[in-house]
């Protein structure tokens, strides 16, 4: 393939040229949501990040099997070892069956993902549908000597594992430090040491979601599900495992340990983690009570929002930051993203007005090369978007007639914007993206420009130029065209 994608591998902590190891497809596994509430902006970031990975790998010609799980069981409050199951808690409060809660919020999550124009995964397994596989994995780990039973609970023996393998290699943590710093939680006296984590939990009498097992009625620990489902659908070895940075430890660290303890080898070649969405510098999340749901963002119905923001504005906002960089929420940042998105889409539409000829004064090959250089550099979408805006200046010059383009180069330019804006970045045109203020301003400009056209007809150049200059001072750029005029807000 002509284009080589370099990705940052969390495990090796360096950029590596992506080389697939699971032909005939590329195996991509991403930790999906725990469905006990509405999706928020923090959920949108991994969804869009790995949608970008999915899209670009397909664009490069790979067949991709994209697996994104739904966590609907065994996800407890304290790293899967203690506390209440979040879905059970919700079911009790609302007097519903736990699977009613799961189905309700899974449907809402899918609706939000469709609004954000993320592609559906190839397979979307549920943890509750793979209990047998999770039990079998526990049996393997037990038989290999890396787990132990304690009063109906099965715990992973971190110290025993670390004698043969390296626990902490993903996050860079040391077992000795973990043993010294991990606090002892109530109800965990059966553990050999506090760093051990639950593979299977004994169900208390009030626990709703439980399954019979060789160790008594219980339920799987949180970390177990992804080890089972990823290897079930992608094989013993697969290419990419992704998720939020907050999952690197303990969740993904435990996944590596579980798979290695059971099969004697790691399953994942490349680990990728997106950074967090923050609000006032703090991670956004349900547990912190500072989250904004996607439905609230789309409707504007949250006290911290100054207006509603369209799904494509949210997608553009997330893509403006590199996936490994933190992304801080603010109304100003979202408004800037809205203007940027509208400006980019206006330029894409303007391409249809460009007339090709025999002469050519623009170099499209350099622009194409720069766009691919950006996306291949660990999916550097901020630089890619900057390059696309360099191209917007070219498009505006072509529309105004100050630059000329050949048929061949115009086709290259159209393909470039179609491929990157729609196929790779996953943006799309949306009526809602044009704000009410934008629409009102357009109507006012029509009236002002009608006065200017009348002045020009009377050869009153002083009035005509004054209108144009005053609009520019106000931040409105007007460009005369053969068919009338075009305008945009100054960025």
mmCIF file with all atom_site columns, N, CA, C and O in Angstrom, residues 23-46:
data_model
loop_
_atom_site.group_PDB
_atom_site.id
_atom_site.type_symbol
_atom_site.label_atom_id
_atom_site.label_alt_id
_atom_site.label_comp_id
_atom_site.label_asym_id
_atom_site.label_entity_id
_atom_site.label_seq_id
_atom_site.pdbx_PDB_ins_code
_atom_site.Cartn_x
_atom_site.Cartn_y
_atom_site.Cartn_z
_atom_site.occupancy
_atom_site.B_iso_or_equiv
_atom_site.pdbx_formal_charge
_atom_site.auth_seq_id
_atom_site.auth_comp_id
_atom_site.auth_asym_id
_atom_site.auth_atom_id
_atom_site.pdbx_PDB_model_num
ATOM 1  N N  . UNK A 1 23 ? -4.483  -11.686 9.205  1.00 0.00 ? 23 UNK A N  1
ATOM 2  C CA . UNK A 1 23 ? -5.169  -11.841 7.925  1.00 0.00 ? 23 UNK A CA 1
ATOM 3  C C  . UNK A 1 23 ? -6.174  -12.991 8.007  1.00 0.00 ? 23 UNK A C  1
ATOM 4  O O  . UNK A 1 23 ? -5.966  -13.922 8.783  1.00 0.00 ? 23 UNK A O  1
ATOM 5  N N  . UNK A 1 24 ? -7.331  -12.947 7.275  1.00 0.00 ? 24 UNK A N  1
ATOM 6  C CA . UNK A 1 24 ? -7.597  -12.007 6.176  1.00 0.00 ? 24 UNK A CA 1
ATOM 7  C C  . UNK A 1 24 ? -8.200  -10.685 6.610  1.00 0.00 ? 24 UNK A C  1
ATOM 8  O O  . UNK A 1 24 ? -8.622  -9.895  5.780  1.00 0.00 ? 24 UNK A O  1
ATOM 9  N N  . UNK A 1 25 ? -8.264  -10.404 7.917  1.00 0.00 ? 25 UNK A N  1
ATOM 10 C CA . UNK A 1 25 ? -8.837  -9.138  8.352  1.00 0.00 ? 25 UNK A CA 1
ATOM 11 C C  . UNK A 1 25 ? -7.926  -8.509  9.404  1.00 0.00 ? 25 UNK A C  1
ATOM 12 O O  . UNK A 1 25 ? -7.050  -9.159  9.979  1.00 0.00 ? 25 UNK A O  1
ATOM 13 N N  . UNK A 1 26 ? -8.127  -7.223  9.638  1.00 0.00 ? 26 UNK A N  1
ATOM 14 C CA . UNK A 1 26 ? -7.499  -6.533  10.759 1.00 0.00 ? 26 UNK A CA 1
ATOM 15 C C  . UNK A 1 26 ? -8.451  -6.628  11.938 1.00 0.00 ? 26 UNK A C  1
ATOM 16 O O  . UNK A 1 26 ? -9.631  -6.312  11.819 1.00 0.00 ? 26 UNK A O  1
ATOM 17 N N  . UNK A 1 27 ? -7.945  -7.096  13.066 1.00 0.00 ? 27 UNK A N  1
ATOM 18 C CA . UNK A 1 27 ? -8.778  -7.226  14.263 1.00 0.00 ? 27 UNK A CA 1
ATOM 19 C C  . UNK A 1 27 ? -8.700  -5.980  15.116 1.00 0.00 ? 27 UNK A C  1
ATOM 20 O O  . UNK A 1 27 ? -7.615  -5.596  15.571 1.00 0.00 ? 27 UNK A O  1
ATOM 21 N N  . UNK A 1 28 ? -9.836  -5.314  15.332 1.00 0.00 ? 28 UNK A N  1
ATOM 22 C CA . UNK A 1 28 ? -9.922  -4.092  16.137 1.00 0.00 ? 28 UNK A CA 1
ATOM 23 C C  . UNK A 1 28 ? -10.948 -4.307  17.235 1.00 0.00 ? 28 UNK A C  1
ATOM 24 O O  . UNK A 1 28 ? -12.121 -4.567  16.954 1.00 0.00 ? 28 UNK A O  1
ATOM 25 N N  . UNK A 1 29 ? -10.509 -4.225  18.495 1.00 0.00 ? 29 UNK A N  1
ATOM 26 C CA . UNK A 1 29 ? -11.423 -4.383  19.632 1.00 0.00 ? 29 UNK A CA 1
ATOM 27 C C  . UNK A 1 29 ? -11.410 -3.095  20.453 1.00 0.00 ? 29 UNK A C  1
ATOM 28 O O  . UNK A 1 29 ? -10.335 -2.570  20.793 1.00 0.00 ? 29 UNK A O  1
ATOM 29 N N  . UNK A 1 30 ? -12.600 -2.596  20.785 1.00 0.00 ? 30 UNK A N  1
ATOM 30 C CA . UNK A 1 30 ? -12.728 -1.359  21.556 1.00 0.00 ? 30 UNK A CA 1
ATOM 31 C C  . UNK A 1 30 ? -13.686 -1.583  22.709 1.00 0.00 ? 30 UNK A C  1
ATOM 32 O O  . UNK A 1 30 ? -14.768 -2.152  22.531 1.00 0.00 ? 30 UNK A O  1
ATOM 33 N N  . UNK A 1 31 ? -13.287 -1.141  23.883 1.00 0.00 ? 31 UNK A N  1
ATOM 34 C CA . UNK A 1 31 ? -14.160 -1.234  25.054 1.00 0.00 ? 31 UNK A CA 1
ATOM 35 C C  . UNK A 1 31 ? -15.324 -0.256  24.892 1.00 0.00 ? 31 UNK A C  1
ATOM 36 O O  . UNK A 1 31 ? -15.116 0.959   24.811 1.00 0.00 ? 31 UNK A O  1
ATOM 37 N N  . UNK A 1 32 ? -16.526 -0.803  24.850 1.00 0.00 ? 32 UNK A N  1
ATOM 38 C CA . UNK A 1 32 ? -17.718 0.012   24.679 1.00 0.00 ? 32 UNK A CA 1
ATOM 39 C C  . UNK A 1 32 ? -18.288 0.481   26.008 1.00 0.00 ? 32 UNK A C  1
ATOM 40 O O  . UNK A 1 32 ? -17.663 0.334   27.062 1.00 0.00 ? 32 UNK A O  1
ATOM 41 N N  . UNK A 1 33 ? -19.503 1.009   25.988 1.00 0.00 ? 33 UNK A N  1
ATOM 42 C CA . UNK A 1 33 ? -20.072 1.635   27.185 1.00 0.00 ? 33 UNK A CA 1
ATOM 43 C C  . UNK A 1 33 ? -20.650 0.640   28.176 1.00 0.00 ? 33 UNK A C  1
ATOM 44 O O  . UNK A 1 33 ? -20.972 -0.492  27.828 1.00 0.00 ? 33 UNK A O  1
ATOM 45 N N  . UNK A 1 34 ? -20.770 1.085   29.415 1.00 0.00 ? 34 UNK A N  1
ATOM 46 C CA . UNK A 1 34 ? -21.586 0.401   30.406 1.00 0.00 ? 34 UNK A CA 1
ATOM 47 C C  . UNK A 1 34 ? -22.950 1.076   30.364 1.00 0.00 ? 34 UNK A C  1
ATOM 48 O O  . UNK A 1 34 ? -23.063 2.270   30.640 1.00 0.00 ? 34 UNK A O  1
ATOM 49 N N  . UNK A 1 35 ? -23.976 0.331   29.994 1.00 0.00 ? 35 UNK A N  1
ATOM 50 C CA . UNK A 1 35 ? -25.251 0.952   29.614 1.00 0.00 ? 35 UNK A CA 1
ATOM 51 C C  . UNK A 1 35 ? -26.206 1.039   30.814 1.00 0.00 ? 35 UNK A C  1
ATOM 52 O O  . UNK A 1 35 ? -27.125 0.257   30.958 1.00 0.00 ? 35 UNK A O  1
ATOM 53 N N  . UNK A 1 36 ? -25.946 2.036   31.660 1.00 0.00 ? 36 UNK A N  1
ATOM 54 C CA . UNK A 1 36 ? -26.857 2.281   32.772 1.00 0.00 ? 36 UNK A CA 1
ATOM 55 C C  . UNK A 1 36 ? -27.311 3.740   32.827 1.00 0.00 ? 36 UNK A C  1
ATOM 56 O O  . UNK A 1 36 ? -27.928 4.186   33.778 1.00 0.00 ? 36 UNK A O  1
ATOM 57 N N  . UNK A 1 37 ? -26.993 4.497   31.772 1.00 0.00 ? 37 UNK A N  1
ATOM 58 C CA . UNK A 1 37 ? -27.400 5.897   31.690 1.00 0.00 ? 37 UNK A CA 1
ATOM 59 C C  . UNK A 1 37 ? -27.141 6.425   30.290 1.00 0.00 ? 37 UNK A C  1
ATOM 60 O O  . UNK A 1 37 ? -26.553 5.753   29.448 1.00 0.00 ? 37 UNK A O  1
ATOM 61 N N  . UNK A 1 38 ? -27.592 7.648   30.043 1.00 0.00 ? 38 UNK A N  1
ATOM 62 C CA . UNK A 1 38 ? -27.418 8.244   28.719 1.00 0.00 ? 38 UNK A CA 1
ATOM 63 C C  . UNK A 1 38 ? -25.951 8.503   28.404 1.00 0.00 ? 38 UNK A C  1
ATOM 64 O O  . UNK A 1 38 ? -25.151 8.849   29.284 1.00 0.00 ? 38 UNK A O  1
ATOM 65 N N  . UNK A 1 39 ? -25.588 8.361   27.141 1.00 0.00 ? 39 UNK A N  1
ATOM 66 C CA . UNK A 1 39 ? -24.227 8.628   26.690 1.00 0.00 ? 39 UNK A CA 1
ATOM 67 C C  . UNK A 1 39 ? -23.928 10.116  26.828 1.00 0.00 ? 39 UNK A C  1
ATOM 68 O O  . UNK A 1 39 ? -24.778 10.966  26.573 1.00 0.00 ? 39 UNK A O  1
ATOM 69 N N  . UNK A 1 40 ? -22.697 10.425  27.244 1.00 0.00 ? 40 UNK A N  1
ATOM 70 C CA . UNK A 1 40 ? -22.294 11.820  27.394 1.00 0.00 ? 40 UNK A CA 1
ATOM 71 C C  . UNK A 1 40 ? -21.100 12.121  26.497 1.00 0.00 ? 40 UNK A C  1
ATOM 72 O O  . UNK A 1 40 ? -20.640 11.266  25.728 1.00 0.00 ? 40 UNK A O  1
ATOM 73 N N  . UNK A 1 41 ? -20.602 13.354  26.604 1.00 0.00 ? 41 UNK A N  1
ATOM 74 C CA . UNK A 1 41 ? -19.518 13.793  25.724 1.00 0.00 ? 41 UNK A CA 1
ATOM 75 C C  . UNK A 1 41 ? -18.280 12.908  25.886 1.00 0.00 ? 41 UNK A C  1
ATOM 76 O O  . UNK A 1 41 ? -17.553 12.662  24.919 1.00 0.00 ? 41 UNK A O  1
ATOM 77 N N  . UNK A 1 42 ? -18.054 12.407  27.111 1.00 0.00 ? 42 UNK A N  1
ATOM 78 C CA . UNK A 1 42 ? -16.928 11.512  27.334 1.00 0.00 ? 42 UNK A CA 1
ATOM 79 C C  . UNK A 1 42 ? -17.053 10.207  26.577 1.00 0.00 ? 42 UNK A C  1
ATOM 80 O O  . UNK A 1 42 ? -16.045 9.605   26.185 1.00 0.00 ? 42 UNK A O  1
ATOM 81 N N  . UNK A 1 43 ? -18.284 9.735   26.355 1.00 0.00 ? 43 UNK A N  1
ATOM 82 C CA . UNK A 1 43 ? -18.499 8.525   25.561 1.00 0.00 ? 43 UNK A CA 1
ATOM 83 C C  . UNK A 1 43 ? -18.262 8.792   24.071 1.00 0.00 ? 43 UNK A C  1
ATOM 84 O O  . UNK A 1 43 ? -17.905 7.889   23.320 1.00 0.00 ? 43 UNK A O  1
ATOM 85 N N  . UNK A 1 44 ? -18.529 10.022  23.654 1.00 0.00 ? 44 UNK A N  1
ATOM 86 C CA . UNK A 1 44 ? -18.409 10.349  22.233 1.00 0.00 ? 44 UNK A CA 1
ATOM 87 C C  . UNK A 1 44 ? -16.963 10.280  21.767 1.00 0.00 ? 44 UNK A C  1
ATOM 88 O O  . UNK A 1 44 ? -16.691 9.933   20.613 1.00 0.00 ? 44 UNK A O  1
ATOM 89 N N  . UNK A 1 45 ? -16.018 10.602  22.671 1.00 0.00 ? 45 UNK A N  1
ATOM 90 C CA . UNK A 1 45 ? -14.631 10.672  22.217 1.00 0.00 ? 45 UNK A CA 1
ATOM 91 C C  . UNK A 1 45 ? -14.060 9.327   21.781 1.00 0.00 ? 45 UNK A C  1
ATOM 92 O O  . UNK A 1 45 ? -13.505 9.221   20.678 1.00 0.00 ? 45 UNK A O  1
ATOM 93 N N  . UNK A 1 46 ? -14.147 8.252   22.591 1.00 0.00 ? 46 UNK A N  1
ATOM 94 C CA . UNK A 1 46 ? -13.643 6.972   22.081 1.00 0.00 ? 46 UNK A CA 1
ATOM 95 C C  . UNK A 1 46 ? -14.425 6.466   20.882 1.00 0.00 ? 46 UNK A C  1
ATOM 96 O O  . UNK A 1 46 ? -13.848 5.856   19.971 1.00 0.00 ? 46 UNK A O  1
#
